[in-house]
CSV table of C-alpha atoms in Angstrom, one decimal:
chain,number,residue,atom,x,y,z
A,1,MET,CA,-137.6,-32.9,55.2
A,2,HIS,CA,-137.6,-34.6,51.8
A,3,ARG,CA,-141.2,-33.9,50.4
A,4,PRO,CA,-142.6,-37.2,48.7
A,5,ARG,CA,-141.9,-37.6,44.7
A,6,THR,CA,-144.9,-36.5,42.4
A,7,ARG,CA,-144.9,-39.9,40.7
A,8,ALA,CA,-146.3,-38.8,36.9
A,9,ALA,CA,-143.5,-41.2,35.3
A,10,LEU,CA,-141.4,-40.1,32.1
A,11,THR,CA,-141.4,-43.8,31.1
A,12,SER,CA,-143.2,-46.2,31.4
A,13,GLY,CA,-144.2,-49.0,34.1
A,14,LEU,CA,-146.5,-50.9,36.6
A,15,LEU,CA,-147.6,-50.7,39.9
A,16,ALA,CA,-144.8,-52.5,42.5
A,17,ALA,CA,-145.7,-54.1,45.4
A,18,THR,CA,-141.3,-54.0,46.8
A,19,VAL,CA,-140.3,-55.7,49.7
A,20,VAL,CA,-136.7,-54.6,51.1
A,21,ALA,CA,-135.2,-57.4,52.3
A,22,SER,CA,-132.7,-57.1,55.6
A,23,ALA,CA,-130.6,-60.0,54.6
A,24,LEU,CA,-127.6,-60.3,57.7
A,25,THR,CA,-124.8,-60.7,54.6
A,26,ALA,CA,-122.6,-58.6,52.9
A,27,ALA,CA,-125.3,-58.5,49.9
A,28,PRO,CA,-127.0,-55.6,48.9
A,29,ALA,CA,-131.1,-55.2,48.9
A,30,GLN,CA,-132.9,-56.6,46.8
A,31,ALA,CA,-136.3,-55.5,46.4
A,32,ALA,CA,-139.4,-57.8,44.8
A,33,SER,CA,-142.6,-57.3,42.9
A,34,GLY,CA,-146.0,-57.9,44.7
A,35,SER,CA,-148.1,-60.1,42.8
A,36,PRO,CA,-149.6,-59.3,39.3
A,37,ALA,CA,-154.0,-58.6,39.8
A,38,ALA,CA,-155.2,-62.2,38.8
A,39,SER,CA,-156.5,-62.1,35.3
A,40,GLY,CA,-160.1,-60.1,35.4
A,41,SER,CA,-159.7,-58.6,37.9
A,42,TYR,CA,-159.8,-54.5,38.9
A,43,ALA,CA,-160.4,-54.6,35.4
A,44,PHE,CA,-161.6,-51.2,35.2
A,45,THR,CA,-158.3,-50.2,36.2
A,46,ALA,CA,-156.6,-48.2,33.2
A,47,ARG,CA,-153.2,-47.6,31.7
A,48,LEU,CA,-152.8,-44.1,30.1
A,49,ALA,CA,-149.7,-43.8,27.5
A,50,ILE,CA,-149.3,-39.8,27.1
A,51,GLY,CA,-147.0,-38.2,24.2
A,52,SER,CA,-144.8,-40.1,22.2
A,53,GLY,CA,-143.5,-42.1,25.1
A,54,ASP,CA,-143.0,-38.8,27.5
A,55,ARG,CA,-145.4,-40.6,30.3
A,56,VAL,CA,-147.0,-43.3,31.4
A,57,CYS,CA,-150.1,-43.3,34.3
A,58,SER,CA,-152.9,-45.3,35.5
A,59,GLY,CA,-156.3,-44.5,36.1
A,60,THR,CA,-159.9,-45.9,36.7
A,61,LEU,CA,-162.8,-46.5,34.6
A,62,VAL,CA,-165.7,-44.9,36.5
A,63,ASP,CA,-168.4,-44.7,33.6
A,64,PRO,CA,-168.3,-46.0,30.0
A,65,GLN,CA,-167.5,-42.9,28.6
A,66,TRP,CA,-164.8,-41.1,31.3
A,67,VAL,CA,-161.7,-42.4,33.3
A,68,ILE,CA,-160.6,-40.5,36.6
A,69,SER,CA,-156.9,-40.0,37.1
A,70,ALA,CA,-153.8,-37.8,38.7
A,71,GLY,CA,-154.2,-33.9,37.0
A,72,SER,CA,-150.1,-34.3,37.4
A,73,CYS,CA,-150.3,-37.0,34.2
A,74,PHE,CA,-150.9,-34.1,32.1
A,75,VAL,CA,-148.9,-31.1,33.1
A,76,ASP,CA,-144.9,-31.1,32.2
A,77,ASN,CA,-144.2,-30.1,35.6
A,78,PRO,CA,-146.1,-31.1,38.3
A,79,ALA,CA,-144.1,-29.5,40.9
A,80,ALA,CA,-145.0,-26.4,39.7
A,81,GLY,CA,-149.0,-27.1,40.0
A,82,THR,CA,-151.0,-30.3,39.0
A,83,THR,CA,-153.9,-29.1,37.1
A,84,PRO,CA,-153.8,-29.2,33.8
A,85,PRO,CA,-156.3,-27.0,31.6
A,86,ALA,CA,-159.5,-28.2,30.8
A,87,GLY,CA,-160.5,-29.0,27.3
A,88,PRO,CA,-158.4,-31.5,24.9
A,89,PRO,CA,-154.9,-32.5,26.6
A,90,THR,CA,-151.8,-31.0,25.1
A,91,LYS,CA,-150.7,-34.1,24.5
A,92,PRO,CA,-152.1,-37.4,22.5
A,93,VAL,CA,-153.3,-40.2,25.6
A,94,THR,CA,-154.0,-43.6,24.8
A,95,VAL,CA,-156.3,-45.5,27.3
A,96,THR,CA,-155.8,-49.3,27.5
A,97,VAL,CA,-158.8,-50.7,30.3
A,98,GLY,CA,-160.1,-54.1,31.0
A,99,ARG,CA,-156.4,-55.2,29.9
A,100,GLY,CA,-154.7,-56.9,32.9
A,101,ASP,CA,-152.3,-58.3,31.0
A,102,LEU,CA,-150.5,-56.0,28.1
A,103,ALA,CA,-149.5,-58.9,25.9
A,104,SER,CA,-153.4,-60.2,25.8
A,105,THR,CA,-156.0,-58.8,23.3
A,106,GLY,CA,-159.0,-58.3,25.5
A,107,GLY,CA,-160.1,-55.1,27.1
A,108,HIS,CA,-160.4,-51.5,25.1
A,109,ILE,CA,-158.3,-49.2,23.1
A,110,THR,CA,-159.1,-45.9,22.8
A,111,THR,CA,-158.1,-42.4,23.2
A,112,VAL,CA,-158.9,-39.3,25.1
A,113,THR,CA,-161.0,-36.3,23.7
A,114,GLU,CA,-161.6,-34.0,27.0
A,115,LEU,CA,-160.1,-33.7,30.3
A,116,VAL,CA,-161.8,-31.9,33.3
A,117,PRO,CA,-159.9,-31.0,36.1
A,118,ALA,CA,-161.0,-31.2,39.9
A,119,PRO,CA,-160.8,-27.5,41.6
A,120,GLY,CA,-158.1,-27.7,44.2
A,121,ARG,CA,-156.9,-31.4,44.0
A,122,ASP,CA,-154.6,-33.5,41.5
A,123,LEU,CA,-157.6,-35.2,40.1
A,124,VAL,CA,-158.4,-35.2,36.7
A,125,MET,CA,-162.0,-37.1,34.6
A,126,ALA,CA,-160.9,-38.0,30.9
A,127,ARG,CA,-163.9,-38.5,28.4
A,128,LEU,CA,-163.2,-41.5,26.7
A,129,ALA,CA,-163.5,-41.1,22.6
A,130,ALA,CA,-165.2,-44.4,22.3
A,131,PRO,CA,-167.1,-45.7,25.4
A,132,ALA,CA,-165.3,-48.9,26.8
A,133,GLN,CA,-168.7,-51.3,26.5
A,134,GLY,CA,-168.5,-54.6,28.8
A,135,ILE,CA,-166.0,-53.2,31.4
A,136,THR,CA,-168.4,-52.6,34.5
A,137,PRO,CA,-166.7,-49.1,36.0
A,138,VAL,CA,-165.3,-49.2,39.2
A,139,THR,CA,-168.1,-48.0,42.2
A,140,LEU,CA,-168.0,-45.5,44.0
A,141,ALA,CA,-167.5,-45.0,47.9
A,142,THR,CA,-169.4,-42.2,49.5
A,143,THR,CA,-167.2,-42.2,53.1
A,144,PRO,CA,-163.7,-41.9,53.8
A,145,PRO,CA,-161.6,-44.5,55.2
A,146,ALA,CA,-160.4,-44.8,58.8
A,147,THR,CA,-156.9,-44.2,60.0
A,148,GLY,CA,-156.1,-48.1,60.6
A,149,ASP,CA,-158.1,-49.1,57.3
A,150,THR,CA,-156.2,-51.8,55.3
A,151,VAL,CA,-156.7,-50.7,51.6
A,152,ARG,CA,-155.7,-51.8,48.2
A,153,ALA,CA,-153.8,-49.9,45.5
A,154,ALA,CA,-153.4,-50.8,41.8
A,155,GLY,CA,-152.0,-49.4,38.6
A,156,PHE,CA,-149.5,-49.9,35.9
A,157,GLY,CA,-146.1,-48.7,37.4
A,158,ARG,CA,-142.6,-50.1,37.6
A,159,THR,CA,-142.0,-53.0,40.1
A,160,ALA,CA,-139.1,-53.8,42.0
A,161,THR,CA,-137.1,-55.4,39.3
A,162,GLU,CA,-139.0,-54.2,35.7
A,163,TRP,CA,-138.7,-50.5,34.0
A,164,SER,CA,-142.1,-51.9,32.3
A,165,PRO,CA,-143.6,-54.7,33.0
A,166,MET,CA,-146.7,-56.4,31.5
A,167,LYS,CA,-149.1,-56.8,34.2
A,168,LEU,CA,-150.9,-55.0,36.1
A,169,HIS,CA,-150.0,-55.1,39.9
A,170,THR,CA,-151.9,-54.8,43.6
A,171,GLY,CA,-150.5,-54.3,46.6
A,172,SER,CA,-152.1,-53.5,50.3
A,173,PHE,CA,-151.4,-50.2,52.0
A,174,THR,CA,-152.1,-48.8,55.8
A,175,VAL,CA,-153.9,-45.9,56.3
A,176,ASP,CA,-152.3,-43.0,58.4
A,177,GLY,CA,-154.1,-40.4,57.8
A,178,VAL,CA,-157.1,-39.1,56.5
A,179,ASP,CA,-157.5,-34.8,55.9
A,180,THR,CA,-159.6,-32.7,53.3
A,181,ASN,CA,-158.4,-33.7,50.4
A,182,GLN,CA,-155.9,-36.3,51.0
A,183,LEU,CA,-155.5,-39.4,52.3
A,184,ALA,CA,-151.9,-40.6,53.8
A,185,ILE,CA,-150.8,-44.4,53.5
A,186,THR,CA,-147.8,-46.6,54.1
A,187,GLY,CA,-146.9,-49.9,51.8
A,188,GLN,CA,-147.5,-52.8,54.1
A,189,SER,CA,-145.0,-55.9,53.7
A,190,GLY,CA,-142.6,-53.6,51.6
A,191,ASN,CA,-145.4,-52.3,49.2
A,192,ALA,CA,-145.3,-49.1,47.5
A,193,LEU,CA,-146.2,-46.5,45.0
A,194,CYS,CA,-144.0,-46.3,42.1
A,195,ALA,CA,-143.3,-44.2,38.8
A,196,GLY,CA,-146.1,-45.0,36.3
A,197,ASP,CA,-149.0,-45.8,39.3
A,198,THR,CA,-149.7,-42.3,39.4
A,199,GLY,CA,-153.5,-41.6,38.5
A,200,GLY,CA,-154.4,-44.8,39.6
A,201,PRO,CA,-157.1,-46.3,42.4
A,202,LEU,CA,-157.0,-46.2,45.9
A,203,LEU,CA,-160.1,-48.9,46.5
A,204,ARG,CA,-162.0,-50.4,50.0
A,205,GLU,CA,-162.1,-54.1,50.2
A,206,LYS,CA,-165.2,-54.9,52.3
A,207,ASP,CA,-167.6,-57.5,52.7
A,208,GLY,CA,-167.0,-58.3,49.1
A,209,LYS,CA,-167.5,-55.1,47.8
A,210,THR,CA,-164.6,-52.8,45.9
A,211,GLU,CA,-165.2,-49.2,46.1
A,212,LEU,CA,-162.9,-46.0,44.8
A,213,ILE,CA,-162.3,-44.1,47.4
A,214,GLY,CA,-159.1,-42.3,46.5
A,215,VAL,CA,-156.6,-41.5,43.5
A,216,ASN,CA,-152.7,-41.9,43.9
A,217,SER,CA,-151.0,-38.8,43.5
A,218,LYS,CA,-147.2,-39.1,45.2
A,219,SER,CA,-144.7,-41.7,46.9
A,220,TRP,CA,-141.6,-41.8,48.0
A,221,GLN,CA,-141.2,-45.0,45.6
A,222,GLY,CA,-138.7,-46.9,47.9
A,223,GLY,CA,-137.6,-49.6,46.6
A,224,CYS,CA,-138.4,-48.9,43.2
A,225,TRP,CA,-137.0,-49.5,39.9
A,226,GLY,CA,-135.0,-46.6,39.6
A,227,THR,CA,-135.0,-45.2,42.9
A,228,ASP,CA,-132.1,-44.7,44.8
A,229,THR,CA,-131.3,-47.6,46.9
A,230,SER,CA,-131.0,-45.7,50.2
A,231,GLU,CA,-134.8,-44.9,50.1
A,232,VAL,CA,-136.7,-47.6,51.7
A,233,ARG,CA,-139.7,-45.2,52.7
A,234,LYS,CA,-143.0,-46.7,51.6
A,235,GLY,CA,-145.4,-44.0,52.1
A,236,ALA,CA,-147.7,-42.1,49.7
A,237,ILE,CA,-150.2,-39.3,49.3
A,238,SER,CA,-154.0,-39.9,47.2
A,239,THR,CA,-156.5,-38.0,46.5
A,240,ARG,CA,-160.0,-38.7,48.3
A,241,THR,CA,-162.6,-38.9,45.5
A,242,ASP,CA,-165.4,-40.0,48.4
A,243,ASP,CA,-166.6,-36.9,48.8
A,244,LEU,CA,-166.7,-35.7,45.3
A,245,ASN,CA,-169.4,-38.1,43.8
A,246,ALA,CA,-172.1,-35.0,43.0
A,247,TRP,CA,-169.0,-33.2,40.9
A,248,LEU,CA,-168.1,-36.9,39.2
A,249,GLN,CA,-171.9,-37.1,38.4
A,250,GLN,CA,-172.0,-33.2,36.9
A,251,VAL,CA,-168.8,-34.1,35.2
A,252,ARG,CA,-170.4,-37.6,33.4
A,253,ALA,CA,-173.3,-35.9,32.7
A,254,LEU,CA,-171.6,-32.8,30.4
A,255,PRO,CA,-173.3,-33.4,27.3
A,256,GLN,CA,-170.3,-34.8,23.9
A,257,GLN,CA,-171.7,-32.9,21.0
A,258,ALA,CA,-174.9,-31.0,19.6
A,259,GLN,CA,-177.0,-30.8,16.7
A,260,VAL,CA,-178.6,-27.5,16.3
A,261,VAL,CA,-181.6,-25.9,14.9
A,262,ASP,CA,-183.9,-23.0,14.9
A,263,GLY,CA,-187.4,-22.1,15.1
A,264,ASP,CA,-190.7,-20.7,16.8
A,265,PHE,CA,-191.1,-23.8,19.2
A,266,ASP,CA,-193.3,-21.6,21.1
A,267,GLY,CA,-195.2,-19.9,18.3
A,268,ASP,CA,-195.0,-16.2,19.6
A,269,GLY,CA,-193.0,-15.3,16.7
A,270,LYS,CA,-189.4,-14.9,17.9
A,271,SER,CA,-187.2,-17.9,16.7
A,272,ASP,CA,-185.7,-19.6,19.7
A,273,VAL,CA,-182.7,-22.3,19.3
A,274,ALA,CA,-182.4,-26.3,20.0
A,275,ALA,CA,-179.9,-28.6,20.2
A,276,LEU,CA,-179.8,-32.0,20.2
A,277,TYR,CA,-177.5,-33.0,22.6
A,278,ASP,CA,-174.9,-36.1,23.0
A,279,TYR,CA,-174.4,-37.6,26.8
A,280,GLY,CA,-172.9,-41.2,25.3
A,281,LYS,CA,-174.2,-44.4,27.0
A,282,ASP,CA,-174.9,-44.8,30.5
A,283,ALA,CA,-173.5,-48.0,32.6
A,284,GLN,CA,-176.4,-50.2,31.0
A,285,GLY,CA,-174.9,-49.2,27.9
A,286,ARG,CA,-178.0,-47.6,26.3
A,287,ALA,CA,-177.0,-44.7,24.5
A,288,GLN,CA,-178.5,-41.2,25.6
A,289,SER,CA,-179.5,-37.9,24.0
A,290,SER,CA,-181.3,-34.7,25.2
A,291,LEU,CA,-182.9,-32.3,23.7
A,292,TRP,CA,-182.5,-28.8,24.9
A,293,VAL,CA,-184.3,-25.6,24.1
A,294,PHE,CA,-183.3,-21.7,24.6
A,295,LYS,CA,-186.2,-19.2,24.0
A,296,SER,CA,-185.8,-16.1,22.9
A,297,ASP,CA,-187.6,-13.1,24.9
A,298,GLY,CA,-187.2,-10.6,22.5
A,299,THR,CA,-183.9,-9.3,23.9
A,300,THR,CA,-181.8,-12.2,24.4
A,301,PHE,CA,-182.0,-15.6,24.9
A,302,ARG,CA,-183.4,-17.4,28.5
A,303,ALA,CA,-181.5,-20.4,30.4
A,304,PRO,CA,-181.7,-23.7,28.8
A,305,ARG,CA,-184.1,-26.7,29.7
A,306,VAL,CA,-184.5,-29.8,28.7
A,307,ALA,CA,-187.4,-30.7,26.6
A,308,TRP,CA,-186.7,-34.2,25.9
A,309,ASP,CA,-184.6,-37.0,27.5
A,310,SER,CA,-184.2,-40.6,26.0
A,311,GLY,CA,-184.4,-41.8,29.7
A,312,ALA,CA,-184.8,-45.5,29.2
A,313,THR,CA,-184.8,-46.2,25.4
A,314,SER,CA,-181.3,-45.6,23.8
A,315,TRP,CA,-181.6,-43.2,20.9
A,316,THR,CA,-178.2,-42.5,19.4
A,317,TRP,CA,-176.9,-39.2,18.6
A,318,ALA,CA,-174.4,-40.3,16.3
A,319,LEU,CA,-177.1,-41.8,14.2
A,320,SER,CA,-179.3,-38.8,13.9
A,321,LYS,CA,-179.9,-35.8,11.6
A,322,VAL,CA,-182.0,-33.1,12.8
A,323,THR,CA,-183.8,-30.6,10.8
A,324,SER,CA,-186.9,-28.3,12.0
A,325,GLY,CA,-190.1,-26.9,10.3
A,326,ASP,CA,-193.7,-26.6,11.3
A,327,TYR,CA,-194.9,-29.8,9.9
A,328,ASN,CA,-198.1,-29.9,10.7
A,329,GLY,CA,-199.0,-26.1,10.1
A,330,ASP,CA,-200.1,-25.1,13.9
A,331,GLY,CA,-198.0,-21.8,13.6
A,332,LYS,CA,-195.4,-23.2,15.6
A,333,THR,CA,-191.8,-25.5,14.6
A,334,ASP,CA,-191.7,-28.8,15.5
A,335,ILE,CA,-188.7,-31.0,15.1
A,336,ALA,CA,-187.8,-34.0,13.0
A,337,VAL,CA,-184.6,-36.5,12.6
A,338,LEU,CA,-183.7,-38.4,10.2
A,339,TYR,CA,-182.4,-41.5,12.1
A,340,ASP,CA,-180.4,-44.6,10.5
A,341,TYR,CA,-181.3,-48.1,11.5
A,342,ASP,CA,-178.2,-49.9,10.2
A,343,GLN,CA,-179.4,-53.2,7.4
A,344,THR,CA,-181.8,-55.5,7.8
A,345,ALA,CA,-181.3,-59.1,7.6
A,346,ASP,CA,-181.6,-59.0,3.5
A,347,GLY,CA,-179.2,-56.5,2.9
A,348,LYS,CA,-181.5,-53.2,2.8
A,349,ASN,CA,-180.4,-49.8,4.1
A,350,HIS,CA,-183.1,-49.5,6.7
A,351,SER,CA,-183.5,-45.7,8.0
A,352,ARG,CA,-186.3,-44.1,9.6
A,353,LEU,CA,-188.1,-40.1,9.8
A,354,TRP,CA,-188.8,-39.7,13.1
A,355,TRP,CA,-191.6,-36.6,13.4
A,356,ALA,CA,-189.9,-36.9,16.4
A,357,PHE,CA,-190.7,-34.1,18.4
A,358,THR,CA,-194.4,-32.0,18.1
A,359,SER,CA,-194.1,-28.8,19.6
A,360,THR,CA,-196.8,-28.1,22.0
A,361,GLY,CA,-196.1,-24.5,22.7
A,362,THR,CA,-194.0,-25.2,26.2
A,363,THR,CA,-192.7,-28.4,25.5
A,364,PHE,CA,-192.5,-31.2,22.8
A,365,ASN,CA,-194.5,-34.5,22.1
A,366,ALA,CA,-193.0,-38.0,22.4
A,367,PRO,CA,-191.4,-38.7,19.0
A,368,THR,CA,-193.4,-40.9,16.8
A,369,VAL,CA,-192.3,-42.1,13.3
A,370,ALA,CA,-193.4,-40.2,10.4
A,371,TRP,CA,-191.7,-42.9,7.8
A,372,ASP,CA,-190.2,-46.0,7.4
A,373,SER,CA,-188.0,-46.7,4.1
A,374,GLY,CA,-189.0,-50.4,5.0
A,375,THR,CA,-188.3,-52.9,2.1
A,376,MET,CA,-187.1,-50.2,-0.1
A,377,SER,CA,-183.1,-49.3,0.4
A,378,TRP,CA,-182.3,-45.8,1.9
A,379,ASN,CA,-178.5,-44.9,2.6
A,380,TRP,CA,-178.7,-43.0,5.5
A,381,ASP,CA,-175.3,-42.4,5.0
A,382,SER,CA,-176.2,-40.7,1.7
A,383,SER,CA,-178.4,-38.3,2.3
A,384,LYS,CA,-178.5,-34.3,3.6
A,385,VAL,CA,-181.5,-33.3,5.3
A,386,THR,CA,-183.7,-29.7,5.1
A,387,SER,CA,-186.5,-28.6,5.7
A,388,GLY,CA,-189.1,-26.3,3.8
A,389,ASP,CA,-192.9,-25.3,2.6
A,390,TYR,CA,-192.1,-26.7,-1.0
A,391,ASN,CA,-195.7,-26.3,-2.4
A,392,GLY,CA,-196.3,-23.4,-0.8
A,393,ASP,CA,-199.2,-25.2,1.0
A,394,GLY,CA,-198.5,-23.7,4.8
A,395,LYS,CA,-197.2,-27.0,5.7
A,396,THR,CA,-193.4,-27.7,6.3
A,397,ASP,CA,-192.1,-30.7,3.9
A,398,ILE,CA,-189.0,-32.3,4.6
A,399,GLY,CA,-186.2,-32.8,1.9
A,400,VAL,CA,-183.1,-34.9,1.4
A,401,LEU,CA,-180.7,-34.5,-1.0
A,402,TYR,CA,-179.6,-37.8,-1.9
A,403,ASN,CA,-176.1,-39.2,-3.2
A,404,ASN,CA,-176.6,-41.6,-5.7
A,405,GLY,CA,-173.0,-42.7,-6.7
A,406,LEU,CA,-171.2,-43.4,-9.5
A,407,ILE,CA,-173.3,-43.6,-12.7
A,408,ASP,CA,-172.0,-44.3,-16.3
A,409,GLY,CA,-168.7,-42.4,-15.3
A,410,LYS,CA,-171.1,-39.7,-13.8
A,411,ASN,CA,-171.8,-38.5,-10.4
A,412,ARG,CA,-175.6,-39.1,-9.7
A,413,THR,CA,-177.3,-37.3,-7.1
A,414,ARG,CA,-181.0,-36.6,-6.4
A,415,LEU,CA,-183.3,-34.6,-4.1
A,416,TRP,CA,-185.9,-36.2,-2.7
A,417,ALA,CA,-189.1,-34.4,-0.8
A,418,PHE,CA,-191.0,-35.7,2.0
A,419,THR,CA,-194.6,-34.3,1.8
A,420,SER,CA,-196.2,-32.9,4.9
A,421,THR,CA,-200.4,-33.6,4.8
A,422,GLY,CA,-200.7,-32.0,8.5
A,423,THR,CA,-201.0,-35.2,10.2
A,424,ALA,CA,-197.8,-37.3,8.2
A,425,LEU,CA,-195.5,-37.6,5.8
A,426,GLN,CA,-196.3,-38.6,2.1
A,427,ALA,CA,-194.1,-41.8,0.6
A,428,PRO,CA,-191.1,-39.7,-0.8
A,429,LYS,CA,-190.8,-38.6,-4.3
A,430,ILE,CA,-188.0,-37.3,-7.0
A,431,ILE,CA,-188.5,-33.4,-7.4
A,432,TRP,CA,-184.8,-32.9,-9.1
A,433,ASP,CA,-182.5,-35.3,-10.6
A,434,SER,CA,-179.1,-34.1,-11.7
A,435,ASP,CA,-178.9,-36.7,-14.7
A,436,PRO,CA,-177.3,-35.7,-17.7
A,437,THR,CA,-175.4,-33.3,-15.5
A,438,SER,CA,-172.6,-35.0,-13.4
A,439,TRP,CA,-173.6,-33.7,-9.6
A,440,SER,CA,-171.5,-34.3,-6.9
A,441,TRP,CA,-173.4,-35.0,-3.4
A,442,ASP,CA,-169.5,-34.9,-1.6
A,443,ALA,CA,-169.5,-31.5,-3.3
A,444,SER,CA,-172.9,-30.0,-1.7
A,445,GLN,CA,-174.4,-28.4,0.8
A,446,PRO,CA,-178.0,-27.7,0.6
A,447,LEU,CA,-180.0,-24.9,2.1
A,448,SER,CA,-184.0,-24.7,1.9
A,449,GLY,CA,-185.6,-21.2,1.6
A,450,ASP,CA,-188.1,-19.2,-0.1
A,451,ILE,CA,-185.5,-17.2,-2.7
A,452,THR,CA,-188.3,-16.1,-5.0
A,453,GLY,CA,-190.5,-15.2,-2.3
A,454,ASP,CA,-193.8,-16.6,-4.2
A,455,GLY,CA,-194.2,-18.5,-1.1
A,456,LYS,CA,-193.1,-21.9,-1.7
A,457,THR,CA,-189.5,-23.1,-0.4
A,458,ASP,CA,-186.8,-23.4,-2.8
A,459,MET,CA,-183.3,-24.9,-2.9
A,460,ALA,CA,-179.9,-23.2,-2.7
A,461,ILE,CA,-176.5,-25.0,-2.9
A,462,PHE,CA,-173.4,-24.2,-2.0
A,463,TYR,CA,-171.0,-26.2,-4.3
A,464,ASP,CA,-166.8,-26.9,-3.8
A,465,TYR,CA,-165.2,-27.1,-6.9
A,466,GLY,CA,-162.1,-27.8,-4.8
A,467,THR,CA,-158.7,-26.2,-6.2
A,468,THR,CA,-158.2,-24.5,-10.0
A,469,THR,CA,-155.3,-25.0,-12.2
A,470,ASP,CA,-153.7,-21.9,-10.9
A,471,GLY,CA,-153.7,-22.7,-7.1
A,472,ARG,CA,-157.6,-20.5,-6.1
A,473,THR,CA,-160.2,-22.6,-4.4
A,474,ARG,CA,-163.5,-22.3,-5.9
A,475,GLN,CA,-167.4,-22.4,-5.1
A,476,ALA,CA,-170.7,-21.4,-6.9
A,477,LEU,CA,-174.1,-20.8,-5.4
A,478,TRP,CA,-176.7,-22.8,-7.2
A,479,ASN,CA,-181.0,-22.3,-6.5
A,480,LEU,CA,-183.0,-24.7,-7.9
A,481,THR,CA,-186.5,-23.0,-7.9
A,482,SER,CA,-190.0,-24.9,-6.7
A,483,THR,CA,-193.1,-25.0,-9.4
A,484,GLY,CA,-195.4,-26.3,-6.0
A,485,ASP,CA,-194.7,-29.9,-7.5
A,486,THR,CA,-190.9,-30.1,-8.1
A,487,MET,CA,-187.9,-27.8,-9.1
A,488,THR,CA,-187.0,-26.2,-11.9
A,489,ALA,CA,-183.1,-26.9,-13.2
A,490,PRO,CA,-180.2,-25.4,-11.4
A,491,ARG,CA,-179.3,-22.0,-12.0
A,492,ARG,CA,-175.9,-21.1,-11.1
A,493,ASP,CA,-176.3,-17.4,-9.2
A,494,TRP,CA,-172.8,-17.2,-7.7
A,495,ASP,CA,-169.1,-18.0,-8.4
A,496,SER,CA,-165.9,-17.4,-7.0
A,497,THR,CA,-163.9,-17.2,-10.0
A,498,ILE,CA,-165.9,-14.3,-11.6
A,499,GLN,CA,-165.8,-11.1,-10.0
């Protein structure tokens, strides 16, 4: 007995609703496409182009940052297994969503950065490099269909007459059976799933609502372009999704990236670790971030806990530069964030320094603004943030190495200090200026520490000189010593070319 073919296509195509004509003449049976999706409908359906023309599959937007599809789309030989390795895809993947007509210019185009396969099913969640804003994700069903129900499939596979059509197609199917992981379906009126439809949505449409009940996996492909004309079966297999809501929510909640700082956040004399995590955007389009803390017990780190979450407030991780220090001098490390607010209406760069998370010893207080650039133009992109007690008063200050660009043919860099009073930060002042020396901000990596041991924090800068004429990579370590009010001229303490 033949098995249904996997539909992970090696070429592009669209979902076919195909009809085998039963002619009474001697002419061969013909196949005809079903109806293309109406403009704007099923906009959550995605087209996945995998590799360099290797394969096209379909998928469904379930979150602005995530598309669900079939795991078999991301393996070289689906017959040998349908579970791809977790992590970045082995081949580049381009996702087009919200564009039912590929010849149009609407929708969203991005790439896939991470795959999270579902255990034991032909199913994978694909994280998008850029969230699909303005496109409503599909609603997830919480109950399975019943045998005999009519359901609808959508996708970007072949049709009966076209290898690579330009429009999203849909077709109606009957549910033949429901088991633990899968749904058996058969096309109505000759509808069939074709190559390129793998990973596309299987939908329940009832009472004006559309819900995702499955992800298409395998099909006989009867009547599809390129299928032997003797194959007329329209049966297919879809992977159930209605019972995976808890897993889907866990995947959607996975952090994307983190900025990590350390400090004694509970004041017990042992350094802990904190991470500001990026959670992308929620269904309302709000940027989501959370602060996790790993506390040290002296021998290991305890399980992380959430100390703060942006919740209903939009907080964009990518606009945050994180640093840590005991800014109020109470013996517990706090966290500060330099945040980018883009440009004001009059064209000035706008930044804020949030004395964002003052430690209580057990958690962090809600963020408050410690400084706002206001009428002063401050370029966040030109700022490298660090912290230290530069004046030795027992309270941590904030230092920003700032790029002033090219002035009179020289790279100009300045070090600004925001001095803590214990309850606020004073307006920034310049404590070092590279002029008249040319100093490249791009080549500088600043780090604060009491290098001289006099109770005042100094500044070390690891400097990249690039490649020398004889092909060697050159770096140097420079030391700016604090006087309490300013910094001394930088002294080169180490050079990789000097042995």
